[in-house]
CSV table of C-alpha atoms in Angstrom, one decimal:
chain,number,residue,atom,x,y,z
A,1,MET,CA,-37.3,-87.9,50.8
A,2,THR,CA,-39.5,-90.8,49.8
A,3,SER,CA,-42.4,-92.4,51.6
A,4,ILE,CA,-43.2,-95.3,49.2
A,5,GLY,CA,-43.4,-98.6,51.0
A,6,THR,CA,-42.9,-97.2,54.4
A,7,GLY,CA,-46.5,-97.8,55.7
A,8,TYR,CA,-47.8,-94.3,55.4
A,9,ASP,CA,-50.6,-95.6,53.1
A,10,LEU,CA,-52.1,-97.9,55.8
A,11,GLN,CA,-54.1,-95.2,57.6
A,12,ASN,CA,-56.2,-92.4,56.2
A,13,SER,CA,-55.3,-89.9,59.0
A,14,VAL,CA,-51.5,-90.0,58.6
A,15,PHE,CA,-49.5,-87.8,56.3
A,16,SER,CA,-46.3,-89.1,54.7
A,17,PRO,CA,-43.0,-87.2,55.5
A,18,ASP,CA,-43.3,-85.4,52.1
A,19,GLY,CA,-46.9,-84.2,52.9
A,20,ARG,CA,-48.9,-86.8,50.9
A,21,ASN,CA,-52.1,-88.6,51.8
A,22,PHE,CA,-51.8,-91.9,49.9
A,23,GLN,CA,-55.4,-93.0,50.6
A,24,VAL,CA,-56.7,-89.9,48.8
A,25,GLU,CA,-54.4,-90.6,45.9
A,26,TYR,CA,-55.6,-94.2,45.7
A,27,ALA,CA,-59.2,-92.9,45.7
A,28,VAL,CA,-58.3,-90.7,42.7
A,29,LYS,CA,-57.0,-93.9,40.9
A,30,ALA,CA,-60.4,-95.5,41.5
A,31,VAL,CA,-62.0,-92.5,39.8
A,32,GLU,CA,-59.7,-92.8,36.8
A,33,ASN,CA,-60.9,-96.4,36.3
A,34,GLY,CA,-64.5,-95.2,36.0
A,35,GLY,CA,-66.5,-94.2,32.9
A,36,THR,CA,-66.0,-90.8,31.5
A,37,CYS,CA,-68.3,-88.1,32.8
A,38,ILE,CA,-68.6,-84.5,31.6
A,39,GLY,CA,-70.5,-81.3,32.4
A,40,ILE,CA,-71.0,-78.3,30.1
A,41,ARG,CA,-72.2,-74.9,31.3
A,42,CYS,CA,-74.1,-73.3,28.4
A,43,LYS,CA,-75.5,-69.8,28.1
A,44,ASP,CA,-79.0,-71.0,29.0
A,45,GLY,CA,-78.4,-74.1,31.1
A,46,VAL,CA,-76.2,-77.1,32.0
A,47,VAL,CA,-75.7,-80.4,30.3
A,48,LEU,CA,-74.4,-83.6,32.1
A,49,ALA,CA,-73.3,-86.7,30.3
A,50,THR,CA,-71.7,-90.0,31.2
A,51,GLU,CA,-70.4,-93.1,29.5
A,52,LYS,CA,-71.9,-96.3,31.0
A,53,ILE,CA,-69.8,-99.3,30.1
A,54,ILE,CA,-72.0,-102.3,29.5
A,55,THR,CA,-70.5,-105.1,31.6
A,56,SER,CA,-73.2,-107.7,30.9
A,57,LYS,CA,-75.6,-108.4,28.0
A,58,LEU,CA,-78.3,-109.1,30.7
A,59,LEU,CA,-78.4,-105.5,31.8
A,60,LYS,CA,-81.6,-103.7,30.9
A,61,PRO,CA,-81.0,-100.5,28.8
A,62,GLY,CA,-82.0,-97.3,30.5
A,63,ALA,CA,-81.8,-98.9,34.0
A,64,ASN,CA,-79.1,-98.4,36.6
A,65,ARG,CA,-78.9,-94.7,36.0
A,66,ARG,CA,-75.7,-92.8,36.9
A,67,ILE,CA,-77.1,-89.3,36.7
A,68,ALA,CA,-79.3,-88.4,39.6
A,69,THR,CA,-81.7,-85.5,40.5
A,70,VAL,CA,-80.8,-84.0,43.9
A,71,ASP,CA,-83.4,-81.2,43.9
A,72,ARG,CA,-85.8,-80.0,41.2
A,73,ASN,CA,-83.1,-77.7,39.7
A,74,ILE,CA,-79.9,-79.7,40.3
A,75,GLY,CA,-78.4,-82.9,38.9
A,76,VAL,CA,-75.3,-84.9,39.9
A,77,VAL,CA,-73.1,-87.4,37.9
A,78,SER,CA,-70.1,-89.2,39.3
A,79,ALA,CA,-67.2,-91.3,38.1
A,80,GLY,CA,-65.6,-94.1,40.2
A,81,LEU,CA,-67.1,-96.6,42.6
A,82,VAL,CA,-70.9,-96.8,41.9
A,83,PRO,CA,-71.9,-97.5,45.5
A,84,ASP,CA,-69.9,-94.5,46.8
A,85,GLY,CA,-71.6,-92.4,44.1
A,86,ARG,CA,-75.0,-93.5,45.4
A,87,HIS,CA,-74.1,-92.6,48.9
A,88,PHE,CA,-72.9,-89.2,47.7
A,89,VAL,CA,-76.2,-88.6,46.0
A,90,SER,CA,-78.1,-89.7,49.1
A,91,ARG,CA,-76.2,-87.1,51.2
A,92,ALA,CA,-76.7,-84.4,48.6
A,93,ARG,CA,-80.5,-85.0,48.8
A,94,ASP,CA,-80.3,-84.8,52.6
A,95,GLU,CA,-78.5,-81.5,52.3
A,96,ALA,CA,-81.1,-80.1,49.8
A,97,SER,CA,-83.9,-81.3,52.0
A,98,SER,CA,-82.3,-79.7,55.0
A,99,TRP,CA,-81.9,-76.4,53.2
A,100,ARG,CA,-85.5,-76.4,51.9
A,101,SER,CA,-86.8,-77.2,55.4
A,102,THR,CA,-84.9,-74.2,56.9
A,103,TYR,CA,-85.1,-71.6,54.1
A,104,LYS,CA,-88.3,-72.8,52.3
A,105,ALA,CA,-86.7,-72.7,48.9
A,106,PRO,CA,-84.4,-74.8,46.7
A,107,ILE,CA,-80.7,-74.9,47.7
A,108,PRO,CA,-78.4,-72.8,45.5
A,109,VAL,CA,-75.9,-74.9,43.5
A,110,LYS,CA,-72.9,-73.1,45.1
A,111,ALA,CA,-74.2,-73.8,48.7
A,112,LEU,CA,-74.7,-77.5,47.9
A,113,ALA,CA,-71.2,-77.8,46.4
A,114,GLY,CA,-69.8,-76.2,49.6
A,115,ARG,CA,-71.7,-78.5,51.9
A,116,LEU,CA,-70.8,-81.7,50.0
A,117,GLY,CA,-67.1,-80.6,49.6
A,118,SER,CA,-66.9,-80.3,53.4
A,119,TYR,CA,-68.6,-83.7,53.8
A,120,VAL,CA,-66.2,-85.4,51.5
A,121,GLN,CA,-63.2,-83.7,53.1
A,122,ALA,CA,-64.3,-85.1,56.5
A,123,TYR,CA,-63.8,-88.6,55.1
A,124,THR,CA,-60.0,-87.8,54.7
A,125,LEU,CA,-59.5,-87.0,58.4
A,126,TYR,CA,-60.2,-90.1,60.4
A,127,SER,CA,-58.6,-93.6,60.4
A,128,SER,CA,-62.0,-95.2,60.9
A,129,VAL,CA,-63.2,-94.2,57.4
A,130,ARG,CA,-61.8,-94.1,53.9
A,131,PRO,CA,-62.1,-91.4,51.2
A,132,PHE,CA,-64.9,-91.4,48.7
A,133,GLY,CA,-63.9,-93.2,45.6
A,134,VAL,CA,-65.8,-90.8,43.3
A,135,THR,CA,-65.4,-87.4,41.7
A,136,ALA,CA,-68.8,-85.8,41.2
A,137,ILE,CA,-69.9,-83.1,38.8
A,138,ILE,CA,-72.9,-81.0,40.1
A,139,GLY,CA,-74.8,-78.9,37.6
A,140,GLY,CA,-77.9,-76.8,38.1
A,141,TRP,CA,-79.8,-73.6,37.4
A,142,ASP,CA,-80.6,-71.2,40.2
A,143,SER,CA,-83.9,-69.5,39.3
A,144,GLU,CA,-83.4,-66.0,37.7
A,145,VAL,CA,-87.0,-65.0,38.7
A,146,GLU,CA,-88.2,-64.4,42.2
A,147,VAL,CA,-90.5,-67.3,43.2
A,148,GLY,CA,-92.6,-67.7,46.3
A,149,VAL,CA,-91.0,-69.8,49.0
A,150,ASP,CA,-92.8,-72.8,50.5
A,151,GLY,CA,-95.5,-71.6,52.9
A,152,MET,CA,-94.5,-67.9,52.5
A,153,VAL,CA,-96.5,-65.3,54.4
A,154,GLY,CA,-96.0,-61.7,53.3
A,155,VAL,CA,-93.3,-60.4,51.1
A,156,GLY,CA,-90.8,-58.7,53.4
A,157,PRO,CA,-89.0,-55.5,52.7
A,158,SER,CA,-88.5,-54.6,49.1
A,159,VAL,CA,-85.1,-52.9,49.4
A,160,GLY,CA,-82.7,-51.7,52.2
A,161,ALA,CA,-81.1,-53.4,55.1
A,162,GLY,CA,-82.4,-57.0,55.4
A,163,GLY,CA,-84.2,-56.7,52.1
A,164,LYS,CA,-83.5,-57.2,48.4
A,165,VAL,CA,-80.9,-55.4,46.4
A,166,GLU,CA,-82.6,-53.4,43.6
A,167,GLY,CA,-81.3,-54.3,40.1
A,168,ALA,CA,-79.1,-57.1,41.3
A,169,LYS,CA,-78.7,-60.1,39.0
A,170,ARG,CA,-79.7,-63.4,40.4
A,171,GLY,CA,-79.7,-67.0,39.4
A,172,GLY,CA,-78.2,-68.6,36.3
A,173,ALA,CA,-76.3,-71.8,35.4
A,174,SER,CA,-73.7,-73.3,37.8
A,175,LEU,CA,-71.3,-76.2,37.4
A,176,TYR,CA,-69.0,-77.6,40.1
A,177,MET,CA,-66.7,-80.6,40.4
A,178,ILE,CA,-65.9,-82.2,43.8
A,179,GLU,CA,-62.8,-84.4,44.1
A,180,PRO,CA,-62.1,-87.2,46.6
A,181,SER,CA,-60.0,-84.8,48.7
A,182,GLY,CA,-63.1,-82.5,49.2
A,183,LEU,CA,-61.6,-79.9,46.9
A,184,TYR,CA,-64.3,-78.3,44.6
A,185,TRP,CA,-64.1,-75.6,41.9
A,186,GLY,CA,-66.6,-73.9,39.7
A,187,TYR,CA,-66.2,-74.7,36.0
A,188,TYR,CA,-67.4,-73.8,32.5
A,189,GLY,CA,-66.7,-77.4,31.5
A,190,ALA,CA,-65.6,-80.3,33.6
A,191,ALA,CA,-64.5,-83.9,32.9
A,192,THR,CA,-63.6,-86.9,35.0
A,193,GLY,CA,-63.1,-90.6,34.6
A,194,LYS,CA,-61.0,-92.7,32.3
A,195,GLY,CA,-61.2,-90.4,29.3
A,196,ARG,CA,-60.9,-87.1,31.2
A,197,GLN,CA,-57.8,-85.9,29.4
A,198,ILE,CA,-59.3,-86.3,25.9
A,199,ALA,CA,-62.6,-84.8,27.1
A,200,LYS,CA,-60.8,-81.8,28.7
A,201,ALA,CA,-58.9,-81.1,25.5
A,202,GLU,CA,-62.2,-81.2,23.5
A,203,LEU,CA,-64.0,-78.9,26.1
A,204,GLU,CA,-61.2,-76.4,25.9
A,205,LYS,CA,-61.8,-76.1,22.1
A,206,LEU,CA,-65.4,-75.0,22.7
A,207,ASP,CA,-64.5,-71.6,24.2
A,208,LEU,CA,-67.2,-72.0,26.9
A,209,GLY,CA,-66.1,-68.8,28.7
A,210,SER,CA,-67.6,-66.7,25.9
A,211,GLY,CA,-71.1,-67.9,26.8
A,212,ASN,CA,-72.2,-68.4,23.2
A,213,LEU,CA,-73.0,-72.1,23.3
A,214,SER,CA,-76.7,-72.9,23.4
A,215,LEU,CA,-78.2,-75.8,25.4
A,216,GLU,CA,-79.1,-77.9,22.4
A,217,GLU,CA,-75.6,-77.3,20.9
A,218,GLY,CA,-74.2,-78.3,24.3
A,219,VAL,CA,-76.1,-81.7,24.1
A,220,LYS,CA,-74.6,-82.4,20.7
A,221,GLU,CA,-71.1,-81.4,21.8
A,222,ALA,CA,-71.4,-83.6,25.0
A,223,ALA,CA,-72.4,-86.6,22.9
A,224,ARG,CA,-69.5,-86.0,20.5
A,225,ILE,CA,-67.0,-85.7,23.3
A,226,ILE,CA,-68.1,-88.9,25.1
A,227,TYR,CA,-67.8,-90.8,21.8
A,228,ILE,CA,-64.3,-89.4,21.3
A,229,ALA,CA,-63.3,-90.2,24.8
A,230,HIS,CA,-64.6,-93.8,24.4
A,231,GLU,CA,-62.2,-94.5,21.5
A,232,ASP,CA,-59.6,-95.8,23.8
A,233,SER,CA,-62.1,-98.5,25.0
A,234,LYS,CA,-63.9,-99.0,21.8
A,235,ASP,CA,-63.7,-102.8,22.2
A,236,LYS,CA,-66.3,-102.4,25.0
A,237,ASP,CA,-70.0,-101.4,24.3
A,238,PHE,CA,-71.4,-98.4,26.2
A,239,GLU,CA,-74.6,-96.6,26.8
A,240,LEU,CA,-74.7,-92.8,26.7
A,241,GLU,CA,-76.7,-91.1,29.5
A,242,MET,CA,-77.5,-87.4,29.3
A,243,SER,CA,-79.5,-84.9,31.3
A,244,TRP,CA,-80.0,-81.1,31.2
A,245,VAL,CA,-81.4,-78.2,33.2
A,246,SER,CA,-82.4,-75.0,31.5
A,247,SER,CA,-83.6,-71.5,32.5
A,248,VAL,CA,-87.2,-71.1,33.7
A,249,ASN,CA,-88.1,-70.1,30.1
A,250,GLY,CA,-86.1,-72.9,28.5
A,251,PRO,CA,-87.0,-76.4,27.4
A,252,SER,CA,-86.8,-78.0,30.9
A,253,LYS,CA,-88.5,-75.0,32.7
A,254,GLY,CA,-85.8,-74.8,35.3
A,255,ARG,CA,-85.9,-78.5,36.2
A,256,HIS,CA,-83.3,-81.2,36.0
A,257,GLU,CA,-84.5,-83.8,33.5
A,258,GLN,CA,-83.3,-86.4,31.1
A,259,VAL,CA,-82.5,-85.1,27.6
A,260,PRO,CA,-85.5,-85.9,25.3
A,261,LYS,CA,-85.0,-89.2,23.5
A,262,GLU,CA,-85.3,-87.6,20.0
A,263,LEU,CA,-82.6,-85.0,20.7
A,264,GLN,CA,-80.3,-87.5,22.3
A,265,ASN,CA,-80.7,-89.9,19.3
A,266,GLU,CA,-79.9,-87.0,17.0
A,267,ALA,CA,-76.9,-86.0,19.0
A,268,GLU,CA,-75.6,-89.6,19.0
A,269,ARG,CA,-76.1,-89.9,15.2
A,270,LEU,CA,-74.1,-86.7,14.7
A,271,ALA,CA,-71.4,-88.0,17.0
A,272,LYS,CA,-71.0,-91.3,15.2
A,273,LYS,CA,-71.0,-89.4,11.8
A,274,ALA,CA,-68.2,-87.1,13.1
A,275,MET,CA,-66.2,-90.2,14.3
A,276,GLU,CA,-66.6,-91.9,10.9
A,277,GLY,CA,-65.4,-88.7,9.2
A,278,ASP,CA,-62.3,-88.5,11.4
A,279,ASN,CA,-61.5,-92.2,10.7
A,280,ASP,CA,-61.9,-91.7,6.9
A,281,GLU,CA,-59.6,-88.7,7.1
A,282,GLU,CA,-56.9,-90.6,9.0
A,283,THR,CA,-57.1,-93.5,6.5
A,284,THR,CA,-56.7,-91.1,3.6
A,285,ASN,CA,-53.7,-89.4,5.2
A,286,ALA,CA,-52.0,-92.7,6.0
A,287,GLY,CA,-52.5,-93.8,2.4
A,288,GLU,CA,-50.9,-90.6,1.1
A,289,GLU,CA,-47.9,-90.9,3.4
A,290,LYS,CA,-47.3,-94.5,2.2
A,291,MET,CA,-47.4,-93.5,-1.5
A,292,GLU,CA,-44.9,-90.7,-0.8
A,293,GLU,CA,-42.5,-93.2,0.7
């Protein structure tokens, strides 16, 4: 049974006979036209990176940022329609503020991903709205040490019912990706945008599940992957934007921040060097094959 051209893509709230929501599928296409974005979960933090295509020579470098801070320990990067991404970030900040107002502490990354996933999914239910044209990657570090909440009075029970679990592990790095349908999953490495397939292939080579990649190594790998993914659009200039969040004892002290300029410049230098090495190797192999013929 086919539903192509039968009008089932005219309203967001209508399924086609074969169970498809075409408006959500069109939103995914909008994401695929956006710049490549990746997130890497390292053993001591999370790295976010995005490829910003330079559409005009009049744009100021470093302005028009695509990676946003939601709360002090969480960052968001999105691929797709930029205005939709800004609205998504605004909603994320509202959710973080609401959580802090209620619980007097920063929102856990998992809780934020759940709330935003539900919010995005609601935009697929009604004919009066359209789905979000973005896929967002959320990365953060939930504090591994117990910190005082805002305006805390007393300490509460140490263990037992209603208290803390003795010896329980808390905090750590978290990375989630939320799609236009509202679907979200936790990842070791996530990629979206135009170069997502190449980026995913490179992320899989890093064996992130073993938890051996350090934060600084993650920055260098993220830069290399963005440069590789950009090869298909190498006729267009781009600007690399990167951020990270580390453990409380790490370089960012548990806060989401821009990667220091010196480290980012070094990562970009190594990425360009790796790309030049690959191109030289391809040229050599092509020459050898021609001589054999």
